[in-house]
Short mmCIF file of C-alpha atoms and ligand atoms in Angstrom, two decimals:
data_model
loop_
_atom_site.label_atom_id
_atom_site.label_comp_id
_atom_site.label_asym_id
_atom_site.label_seq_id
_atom_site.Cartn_x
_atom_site.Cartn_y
_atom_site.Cartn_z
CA UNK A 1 -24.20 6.06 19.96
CA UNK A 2 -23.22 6.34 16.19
CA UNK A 3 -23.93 3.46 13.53
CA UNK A 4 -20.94 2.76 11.46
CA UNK A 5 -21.40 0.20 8.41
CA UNK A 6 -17.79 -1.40 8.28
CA UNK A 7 -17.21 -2.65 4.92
CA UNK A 8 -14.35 -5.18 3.65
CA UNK A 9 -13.54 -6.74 7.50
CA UNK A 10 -11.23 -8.75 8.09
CA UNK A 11 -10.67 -10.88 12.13
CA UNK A 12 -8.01 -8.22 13.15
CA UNK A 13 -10.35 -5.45 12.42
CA UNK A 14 -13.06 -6.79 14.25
CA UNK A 15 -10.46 -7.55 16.97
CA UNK A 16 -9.07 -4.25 17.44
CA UNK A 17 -11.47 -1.51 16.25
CA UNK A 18 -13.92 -3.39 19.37
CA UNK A 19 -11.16 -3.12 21.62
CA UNK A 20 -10.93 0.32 20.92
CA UNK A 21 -14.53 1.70 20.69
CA UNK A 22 -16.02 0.18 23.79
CA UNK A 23 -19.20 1.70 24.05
CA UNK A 24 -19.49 4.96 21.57
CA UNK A 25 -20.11 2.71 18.49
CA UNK A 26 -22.78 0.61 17.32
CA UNK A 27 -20.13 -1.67 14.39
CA UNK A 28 -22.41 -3.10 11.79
CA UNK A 29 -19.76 -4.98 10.08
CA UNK A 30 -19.81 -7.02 6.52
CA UNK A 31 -17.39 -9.23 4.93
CA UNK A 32 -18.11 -7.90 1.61
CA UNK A 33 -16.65 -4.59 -0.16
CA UNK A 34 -18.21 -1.53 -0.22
CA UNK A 35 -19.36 -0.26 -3.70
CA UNK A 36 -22.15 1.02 -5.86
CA UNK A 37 -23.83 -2.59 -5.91
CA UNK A 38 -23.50 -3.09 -1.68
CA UNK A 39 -23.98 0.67 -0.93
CA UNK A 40 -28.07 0.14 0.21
CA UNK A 41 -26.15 -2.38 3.14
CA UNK A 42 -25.35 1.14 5.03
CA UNK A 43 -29.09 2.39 5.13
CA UNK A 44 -29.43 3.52 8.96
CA UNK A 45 -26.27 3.87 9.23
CA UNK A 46 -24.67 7.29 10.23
CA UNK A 47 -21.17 6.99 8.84
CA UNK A 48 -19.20 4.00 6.78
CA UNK A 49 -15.51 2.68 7.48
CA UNK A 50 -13.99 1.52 4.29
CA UNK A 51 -10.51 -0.07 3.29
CA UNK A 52 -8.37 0.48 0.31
CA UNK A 53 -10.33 -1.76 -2.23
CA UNK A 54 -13.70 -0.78 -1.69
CA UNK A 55 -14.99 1.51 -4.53
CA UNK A 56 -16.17 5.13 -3.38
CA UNK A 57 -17.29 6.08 -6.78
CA UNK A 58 -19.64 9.06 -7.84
CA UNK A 59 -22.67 6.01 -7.67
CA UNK A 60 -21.83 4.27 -4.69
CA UNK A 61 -21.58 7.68 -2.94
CA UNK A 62 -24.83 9.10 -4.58
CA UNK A 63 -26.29 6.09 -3.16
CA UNK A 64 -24.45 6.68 0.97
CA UNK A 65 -26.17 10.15 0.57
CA UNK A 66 -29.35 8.54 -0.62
CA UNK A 67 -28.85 6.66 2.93
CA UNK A 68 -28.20 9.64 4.96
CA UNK A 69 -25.11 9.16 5.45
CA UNK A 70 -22.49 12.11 5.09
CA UNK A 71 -19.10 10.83 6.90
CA UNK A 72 -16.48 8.36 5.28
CA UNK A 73 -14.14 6.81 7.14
CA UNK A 74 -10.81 5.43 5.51
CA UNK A 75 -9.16 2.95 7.90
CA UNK A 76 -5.91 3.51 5.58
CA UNK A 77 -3.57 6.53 4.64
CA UNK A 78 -4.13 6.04 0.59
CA UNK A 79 -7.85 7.62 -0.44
CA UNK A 80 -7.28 6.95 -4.36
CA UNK A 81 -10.55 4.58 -4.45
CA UNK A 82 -12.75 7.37 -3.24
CA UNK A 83 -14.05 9.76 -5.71
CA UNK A 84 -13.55 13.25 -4.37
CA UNK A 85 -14.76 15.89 -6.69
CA UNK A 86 -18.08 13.71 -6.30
CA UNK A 87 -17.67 12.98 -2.34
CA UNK A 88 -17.09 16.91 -2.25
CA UNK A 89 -20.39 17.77 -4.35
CA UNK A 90 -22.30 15.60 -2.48
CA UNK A 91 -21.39 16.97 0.73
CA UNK A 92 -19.55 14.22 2.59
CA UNK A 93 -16.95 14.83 5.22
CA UNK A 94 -13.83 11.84 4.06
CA UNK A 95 -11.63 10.81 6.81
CA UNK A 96 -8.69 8.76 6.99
CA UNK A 97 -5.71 7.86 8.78
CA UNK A 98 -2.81 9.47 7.56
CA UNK A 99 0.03 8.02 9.57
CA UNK A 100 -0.07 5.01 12.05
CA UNK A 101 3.08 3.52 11.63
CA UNK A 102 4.88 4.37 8.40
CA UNK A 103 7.72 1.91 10.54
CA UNK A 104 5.39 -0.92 9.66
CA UNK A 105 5.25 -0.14 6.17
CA UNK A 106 9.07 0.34 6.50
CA UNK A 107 9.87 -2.49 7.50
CA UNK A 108 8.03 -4.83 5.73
CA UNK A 109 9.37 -3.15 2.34
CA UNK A 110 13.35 -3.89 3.88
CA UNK A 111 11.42 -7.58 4.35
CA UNK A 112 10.47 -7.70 0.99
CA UNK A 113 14.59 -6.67 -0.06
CA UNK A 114 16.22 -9.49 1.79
CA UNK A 115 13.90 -11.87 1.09
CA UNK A 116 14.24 -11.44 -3.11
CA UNK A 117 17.89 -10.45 -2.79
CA UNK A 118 18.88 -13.65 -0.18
CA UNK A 119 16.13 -15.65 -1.59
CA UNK A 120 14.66 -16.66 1.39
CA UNK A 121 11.52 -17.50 -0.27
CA UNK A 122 13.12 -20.80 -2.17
CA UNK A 123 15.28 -21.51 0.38
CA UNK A 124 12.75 -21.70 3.17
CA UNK A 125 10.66 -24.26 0.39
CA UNK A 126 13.57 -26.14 -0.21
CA UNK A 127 15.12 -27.56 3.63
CA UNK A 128 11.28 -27.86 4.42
CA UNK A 129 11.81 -31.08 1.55
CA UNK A 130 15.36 -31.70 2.81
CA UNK A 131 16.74 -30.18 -0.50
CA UNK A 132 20.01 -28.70 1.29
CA UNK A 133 21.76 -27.34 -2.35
CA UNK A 134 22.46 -23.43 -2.67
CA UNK A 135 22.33 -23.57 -6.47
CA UNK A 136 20.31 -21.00 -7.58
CA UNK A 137 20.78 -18.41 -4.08
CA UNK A 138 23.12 -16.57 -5.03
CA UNK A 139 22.04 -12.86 -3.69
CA UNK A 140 24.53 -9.49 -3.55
CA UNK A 141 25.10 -7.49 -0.19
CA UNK A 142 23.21 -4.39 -0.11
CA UNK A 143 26.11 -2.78 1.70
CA UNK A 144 28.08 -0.24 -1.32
CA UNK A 145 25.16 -0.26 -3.16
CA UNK A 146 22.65 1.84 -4.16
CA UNK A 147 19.06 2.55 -3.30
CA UNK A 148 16.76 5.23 -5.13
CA UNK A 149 13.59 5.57 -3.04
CA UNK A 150 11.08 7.46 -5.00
CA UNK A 151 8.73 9.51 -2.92
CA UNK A 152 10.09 10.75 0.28
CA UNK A 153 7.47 11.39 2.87
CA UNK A 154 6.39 9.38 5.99
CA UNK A 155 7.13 6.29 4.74
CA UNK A 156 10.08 6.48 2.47
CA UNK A 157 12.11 8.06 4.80
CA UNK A 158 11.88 5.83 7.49
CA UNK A 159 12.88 3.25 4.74
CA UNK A 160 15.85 5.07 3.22
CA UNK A 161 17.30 5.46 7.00
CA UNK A 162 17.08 2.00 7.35
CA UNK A 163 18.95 1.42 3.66
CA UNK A 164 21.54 3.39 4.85
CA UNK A 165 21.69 1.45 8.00
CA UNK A 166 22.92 -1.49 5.61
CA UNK A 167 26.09 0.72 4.31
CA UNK A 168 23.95 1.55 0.89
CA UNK A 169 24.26 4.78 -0.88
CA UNK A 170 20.61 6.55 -0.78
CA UNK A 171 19.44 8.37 -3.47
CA UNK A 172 15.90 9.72 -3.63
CA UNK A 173 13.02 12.05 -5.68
CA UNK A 174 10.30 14.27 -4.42
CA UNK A 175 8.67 16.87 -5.83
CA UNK A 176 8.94 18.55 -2.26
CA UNK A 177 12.30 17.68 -1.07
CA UNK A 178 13.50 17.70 2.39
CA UNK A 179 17.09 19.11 2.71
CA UNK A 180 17.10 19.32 6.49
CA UNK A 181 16.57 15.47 6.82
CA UNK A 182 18.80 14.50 3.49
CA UNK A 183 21.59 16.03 4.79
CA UNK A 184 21.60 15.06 8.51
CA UNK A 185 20.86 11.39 7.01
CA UNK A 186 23.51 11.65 4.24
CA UNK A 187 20.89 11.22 1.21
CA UNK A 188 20.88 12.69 -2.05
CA UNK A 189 18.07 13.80 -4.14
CA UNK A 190 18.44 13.52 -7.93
CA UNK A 191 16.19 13.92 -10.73
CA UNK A 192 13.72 11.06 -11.49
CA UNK A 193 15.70 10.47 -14.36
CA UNK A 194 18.99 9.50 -11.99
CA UNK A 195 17.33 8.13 -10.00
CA UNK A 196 15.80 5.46 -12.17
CA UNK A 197 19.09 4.78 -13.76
CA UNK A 198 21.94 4.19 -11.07
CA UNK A 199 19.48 2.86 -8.45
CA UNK A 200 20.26 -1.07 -8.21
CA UNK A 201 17.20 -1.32 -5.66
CA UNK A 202 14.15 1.30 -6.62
CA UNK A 203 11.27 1.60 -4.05
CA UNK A 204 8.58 3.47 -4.54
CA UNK A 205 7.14 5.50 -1.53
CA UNK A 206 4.64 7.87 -2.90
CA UNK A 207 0.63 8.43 -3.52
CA UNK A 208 -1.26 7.37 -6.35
CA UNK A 209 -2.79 10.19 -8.55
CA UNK A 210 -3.53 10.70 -12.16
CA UNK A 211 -0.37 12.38 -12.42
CA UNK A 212 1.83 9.27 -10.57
CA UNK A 213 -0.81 6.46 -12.53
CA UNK A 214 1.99 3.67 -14.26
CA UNK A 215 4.67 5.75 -13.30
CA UNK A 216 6.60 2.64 -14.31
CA UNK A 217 6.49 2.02 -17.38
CA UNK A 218 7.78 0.57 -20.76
CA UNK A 219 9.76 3.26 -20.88
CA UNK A 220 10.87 4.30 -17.27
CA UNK A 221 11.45 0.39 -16.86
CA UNK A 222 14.16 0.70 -20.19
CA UNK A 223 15.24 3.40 -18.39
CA UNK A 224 16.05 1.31 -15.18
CA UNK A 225 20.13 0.23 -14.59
CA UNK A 226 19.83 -3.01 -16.14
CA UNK A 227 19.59 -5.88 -13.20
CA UNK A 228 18.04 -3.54 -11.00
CA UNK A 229 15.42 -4.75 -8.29
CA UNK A 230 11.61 -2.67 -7.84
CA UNK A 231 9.59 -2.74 -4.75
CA UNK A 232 6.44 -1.09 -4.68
CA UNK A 233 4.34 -1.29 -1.32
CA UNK A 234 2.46 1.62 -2.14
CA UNK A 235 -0.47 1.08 -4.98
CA UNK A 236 -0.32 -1.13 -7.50
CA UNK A 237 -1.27 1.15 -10.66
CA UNK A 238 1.84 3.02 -9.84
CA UNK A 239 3.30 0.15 -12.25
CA UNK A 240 2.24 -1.25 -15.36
CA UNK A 241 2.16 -4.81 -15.50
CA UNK A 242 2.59 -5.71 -18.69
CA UNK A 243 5.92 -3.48 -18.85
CA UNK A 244 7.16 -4.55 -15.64
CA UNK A 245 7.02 -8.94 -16.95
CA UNK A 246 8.60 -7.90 -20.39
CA UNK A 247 11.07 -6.46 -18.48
CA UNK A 248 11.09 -9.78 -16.00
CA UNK A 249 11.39 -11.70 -19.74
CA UNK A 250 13.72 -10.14 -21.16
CA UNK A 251 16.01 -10.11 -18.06
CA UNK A 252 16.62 -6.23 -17.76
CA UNK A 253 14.60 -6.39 -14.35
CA UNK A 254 16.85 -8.19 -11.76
CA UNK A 255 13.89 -8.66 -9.37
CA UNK A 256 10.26 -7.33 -8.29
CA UNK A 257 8.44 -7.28 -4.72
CA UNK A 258 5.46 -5.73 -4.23
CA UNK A 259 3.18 -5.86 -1.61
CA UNK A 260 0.05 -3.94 -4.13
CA UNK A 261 -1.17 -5.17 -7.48
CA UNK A 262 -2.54 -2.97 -10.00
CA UNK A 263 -5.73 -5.33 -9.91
CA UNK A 264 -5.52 -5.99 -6.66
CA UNK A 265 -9.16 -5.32 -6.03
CA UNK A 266 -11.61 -8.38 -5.11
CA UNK A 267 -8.37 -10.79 -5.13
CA UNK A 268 -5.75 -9.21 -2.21
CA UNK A 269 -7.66 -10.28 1.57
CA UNK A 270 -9.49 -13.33 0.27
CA UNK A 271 -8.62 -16.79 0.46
CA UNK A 272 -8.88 -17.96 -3.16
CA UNK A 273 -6.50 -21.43 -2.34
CA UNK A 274 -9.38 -23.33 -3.86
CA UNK A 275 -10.17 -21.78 -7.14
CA UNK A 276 -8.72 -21.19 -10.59
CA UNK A 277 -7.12 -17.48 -10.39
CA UNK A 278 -8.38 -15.57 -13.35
CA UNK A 279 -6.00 -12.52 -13.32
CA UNK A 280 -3.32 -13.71 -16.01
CA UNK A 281 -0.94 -11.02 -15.21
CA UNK A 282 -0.79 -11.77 -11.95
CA UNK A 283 -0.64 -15.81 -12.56
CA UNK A 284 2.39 -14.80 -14.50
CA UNK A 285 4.07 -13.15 -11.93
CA UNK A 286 3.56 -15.71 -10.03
CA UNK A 287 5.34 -17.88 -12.06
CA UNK A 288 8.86 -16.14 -12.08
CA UNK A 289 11.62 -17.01 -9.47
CA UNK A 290 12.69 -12.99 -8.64
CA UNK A 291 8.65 -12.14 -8.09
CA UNK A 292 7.89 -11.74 -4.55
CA UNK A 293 4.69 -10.52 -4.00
CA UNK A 294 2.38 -9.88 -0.45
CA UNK A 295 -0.96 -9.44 -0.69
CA UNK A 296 -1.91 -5.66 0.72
CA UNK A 297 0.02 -6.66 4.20
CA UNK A 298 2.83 -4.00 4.83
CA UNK A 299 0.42 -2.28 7.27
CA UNK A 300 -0.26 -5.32 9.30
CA UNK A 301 1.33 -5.00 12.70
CA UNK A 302 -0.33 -4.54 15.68
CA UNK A 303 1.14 -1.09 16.50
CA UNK A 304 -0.81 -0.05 12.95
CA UNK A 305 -3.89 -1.65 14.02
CA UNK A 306 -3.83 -0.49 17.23
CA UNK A 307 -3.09 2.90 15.80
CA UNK A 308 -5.58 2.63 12.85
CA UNK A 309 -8.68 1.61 15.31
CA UNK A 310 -7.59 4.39 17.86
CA UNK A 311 -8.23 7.04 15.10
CA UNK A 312 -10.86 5.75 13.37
CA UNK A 313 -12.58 5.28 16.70
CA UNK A 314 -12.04 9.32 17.88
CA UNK A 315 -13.17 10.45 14.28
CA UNK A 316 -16.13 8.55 13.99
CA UNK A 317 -17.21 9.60 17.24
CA UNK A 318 -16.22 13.07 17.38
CA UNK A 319 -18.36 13.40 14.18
CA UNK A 320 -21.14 11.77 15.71
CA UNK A 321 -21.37 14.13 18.18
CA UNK A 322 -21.33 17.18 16.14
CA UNK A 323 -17.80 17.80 17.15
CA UNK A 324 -14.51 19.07 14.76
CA UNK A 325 -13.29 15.74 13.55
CA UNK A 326 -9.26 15.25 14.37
CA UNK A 327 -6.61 17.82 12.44
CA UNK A 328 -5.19 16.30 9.36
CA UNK A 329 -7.12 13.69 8.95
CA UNK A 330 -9.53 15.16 6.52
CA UNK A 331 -9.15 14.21 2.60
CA UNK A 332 -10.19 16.95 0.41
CA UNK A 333 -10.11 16.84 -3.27
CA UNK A 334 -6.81 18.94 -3.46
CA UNK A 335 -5.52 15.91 -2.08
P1 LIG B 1 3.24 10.78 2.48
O1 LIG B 1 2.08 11.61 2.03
O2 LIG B 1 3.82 11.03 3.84
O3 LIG B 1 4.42 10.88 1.41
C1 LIG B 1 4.24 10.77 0.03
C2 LIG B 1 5.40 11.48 -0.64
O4 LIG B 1 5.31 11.25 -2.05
C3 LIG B 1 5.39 13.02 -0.43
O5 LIG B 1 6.64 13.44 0.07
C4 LIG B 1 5.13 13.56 -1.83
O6 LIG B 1 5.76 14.80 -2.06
C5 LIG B 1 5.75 12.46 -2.68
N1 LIG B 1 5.32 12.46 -4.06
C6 LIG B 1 4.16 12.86 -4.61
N2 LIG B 1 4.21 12.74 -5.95
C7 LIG B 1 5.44 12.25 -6.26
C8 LIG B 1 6.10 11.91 -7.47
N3 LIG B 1 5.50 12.04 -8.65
N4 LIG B 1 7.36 11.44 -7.39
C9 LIG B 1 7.98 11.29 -6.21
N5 LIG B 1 7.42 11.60 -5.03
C10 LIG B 1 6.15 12.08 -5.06
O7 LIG B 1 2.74 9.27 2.35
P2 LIG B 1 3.29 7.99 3.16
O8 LIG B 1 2.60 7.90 4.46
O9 LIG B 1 4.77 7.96 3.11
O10 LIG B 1 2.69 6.81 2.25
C11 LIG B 1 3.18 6.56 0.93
C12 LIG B 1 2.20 5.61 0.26
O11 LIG B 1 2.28 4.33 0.86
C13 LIG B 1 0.74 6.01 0.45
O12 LIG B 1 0.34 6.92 -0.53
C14 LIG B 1 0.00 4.72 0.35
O13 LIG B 1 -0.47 4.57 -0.97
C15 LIG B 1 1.05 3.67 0.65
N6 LIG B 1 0.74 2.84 1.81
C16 LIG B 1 0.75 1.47 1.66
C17 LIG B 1 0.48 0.64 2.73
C18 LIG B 1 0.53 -0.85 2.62
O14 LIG B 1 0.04 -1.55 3.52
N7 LIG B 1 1.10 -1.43 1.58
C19 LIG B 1 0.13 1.22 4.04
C20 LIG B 1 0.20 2.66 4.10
C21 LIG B 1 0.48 3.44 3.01
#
């Protein structure tokens, strides 16, 4: 039987990762994050199953080794929050679950599009008050026009099939294009530069890294066709904030979903209905009429969590058991 310290859990989790390890794992779940302050929680422990916002840094993993423990499970695809030139130094093996349903992910970004664009959002507010007026939701079809999806792997490719489901042009970026799939799915790749300026929806579909960190910017934004609408449900510090409500201000920004905040951290997954939100950025977002924002939810369908737990579940206890943990699942710090 392994002991795995689950850190940031949520109902579903409970629910499903159960469901799926029936006997092979001892769960020692907590509510709370996992970081250098909770890391003594996963003494006796043999392995920990973290989220996207708990903190793997150099001290909270000095301290897991301190416990022991030498296997990290991610129960998510993105592994920016762990710290791998340490995790590597220190010996851990870092798992995670590359792809359980990049249709979830998808989908719920296309969700995001006709929600801002058709305004759903006010209009669903306003009949529930008996305030039958369209003033003010007036959207544009989708069909003619054109979406840049930046970052074309699992994820954004199921999304820019579905764009072109609507009738929109498709452009795209990657440093690693695929030709194959562009041209049996009619998409062209352009420069980031193009992309950024004739896209009239821009979604962004790719890791965070140093290298992609505020990848919007002041300038990229200025650099965006004027009116143009950004989804990001990838990580929040792909955008900067501040540049992305100047932009909102000034009107050159048509719209902005997201599903991830750049400060996301210790504010996405908790019910904070009753307390005075101290994140000011966020609070102004909040505040505009083209801001749609989720909190951290594109993965959450049951065919992801289903997915997710089955993984997790095989990894942790292949591991446990001395055995090779699953192919290409392991993070290493090439990334
Ligand atoms: P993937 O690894 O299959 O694809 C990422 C793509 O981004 C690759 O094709 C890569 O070449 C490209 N890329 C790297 N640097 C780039 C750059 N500078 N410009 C343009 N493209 C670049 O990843 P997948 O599965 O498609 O996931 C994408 C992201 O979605 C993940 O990194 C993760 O952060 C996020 N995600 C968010 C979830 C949510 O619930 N909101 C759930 C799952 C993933």
């Amino acid at each position: 039987m392994t002991t795995v310290a689950f850190y940031d859990t949520k109902p579903y989790d409970r629910q499903f990762m159960v469901a799926a390890a029936t006997d092979v794992i001892h769960w020692v779940f907590h509510d709370f994050r996992l970081t250098a302050e909770t890391a003594a929680t996963a003494r006796g422990a043999d392995a920990v199953c973290v989220f996207v916002n708990d903190r793997l840094d150099r001290a909270c993993l000095e301290q897991l080794a301190g416990c022991g423990i030498h296997h990290v499970a991610l129960r998510c695809a993105g592994f920016n929050n762990v710290d791998l030139v340490a995790a590597g130094r220190l010996g851990f093996l870092v798992t995670r679950v590359p792809a359980y349903s990049p249709h979830a992910v998808a989908e719920h970004t296309v969700a995001l599009v006709l929600t801002l664009n058709r305004r759903i959002h006010r209009a669903y507010n306003r009949v529930r008050e008996q305030n039958f007026s369209l003033s003010g939701l007036v959207g544009f079809d989708l069909h003619g026009k054109t979406c840049g999806i930046v970052g074309t792997g699992r994820i954004g490719r199921v999304a820019a099939e579905i764009f072109r489901g609507f009738g929109m042009r498709v452009v795209a970026y990657d440093p690693f294009p695929m030709a194959d799939w562009a041209a049996a799915h009619g998409i062209e790749y352009r420069s980031f530069d193009e992309v950024l300026s004739v896209s009239d929806i821009l979604t962004l579909h790719l890791p965070l890294t140093p290298a992609t960190h505020h990848l919007l910017n002041a300038d990229t934004v200025s650099r965006l066709k004027p009116g143009a609408m950004v989804v990001n449900t990838s990580r929040g510090k792909l955008i900067d904030t501040k540049a992305v409500i100047e932009a909102l201000k000034r009107g050159h920004l048509g719209g902005l979903a997201i599903d991830v905040y750049e400060e996301e951290e210790g504010i996405f997954f908790e019910d904070l209905s009753g307390e005075v939100l101290q994140d000011d950025e966020l609070s102004r977002l909040l505040t505009f009429p083209n801001v749609l924002v989720t909190a951290h939810q594109a993965f959450l369908t049951r065919e992801a969590l289903s997915e997710i737990a089955r993984v997790t579940v095989e990894n942790l206890s292949l591991v446990g058991r001395g055995e090779p943990f699953l192919a290409g699942t392991r993070v290493e710090e090439a990334g």
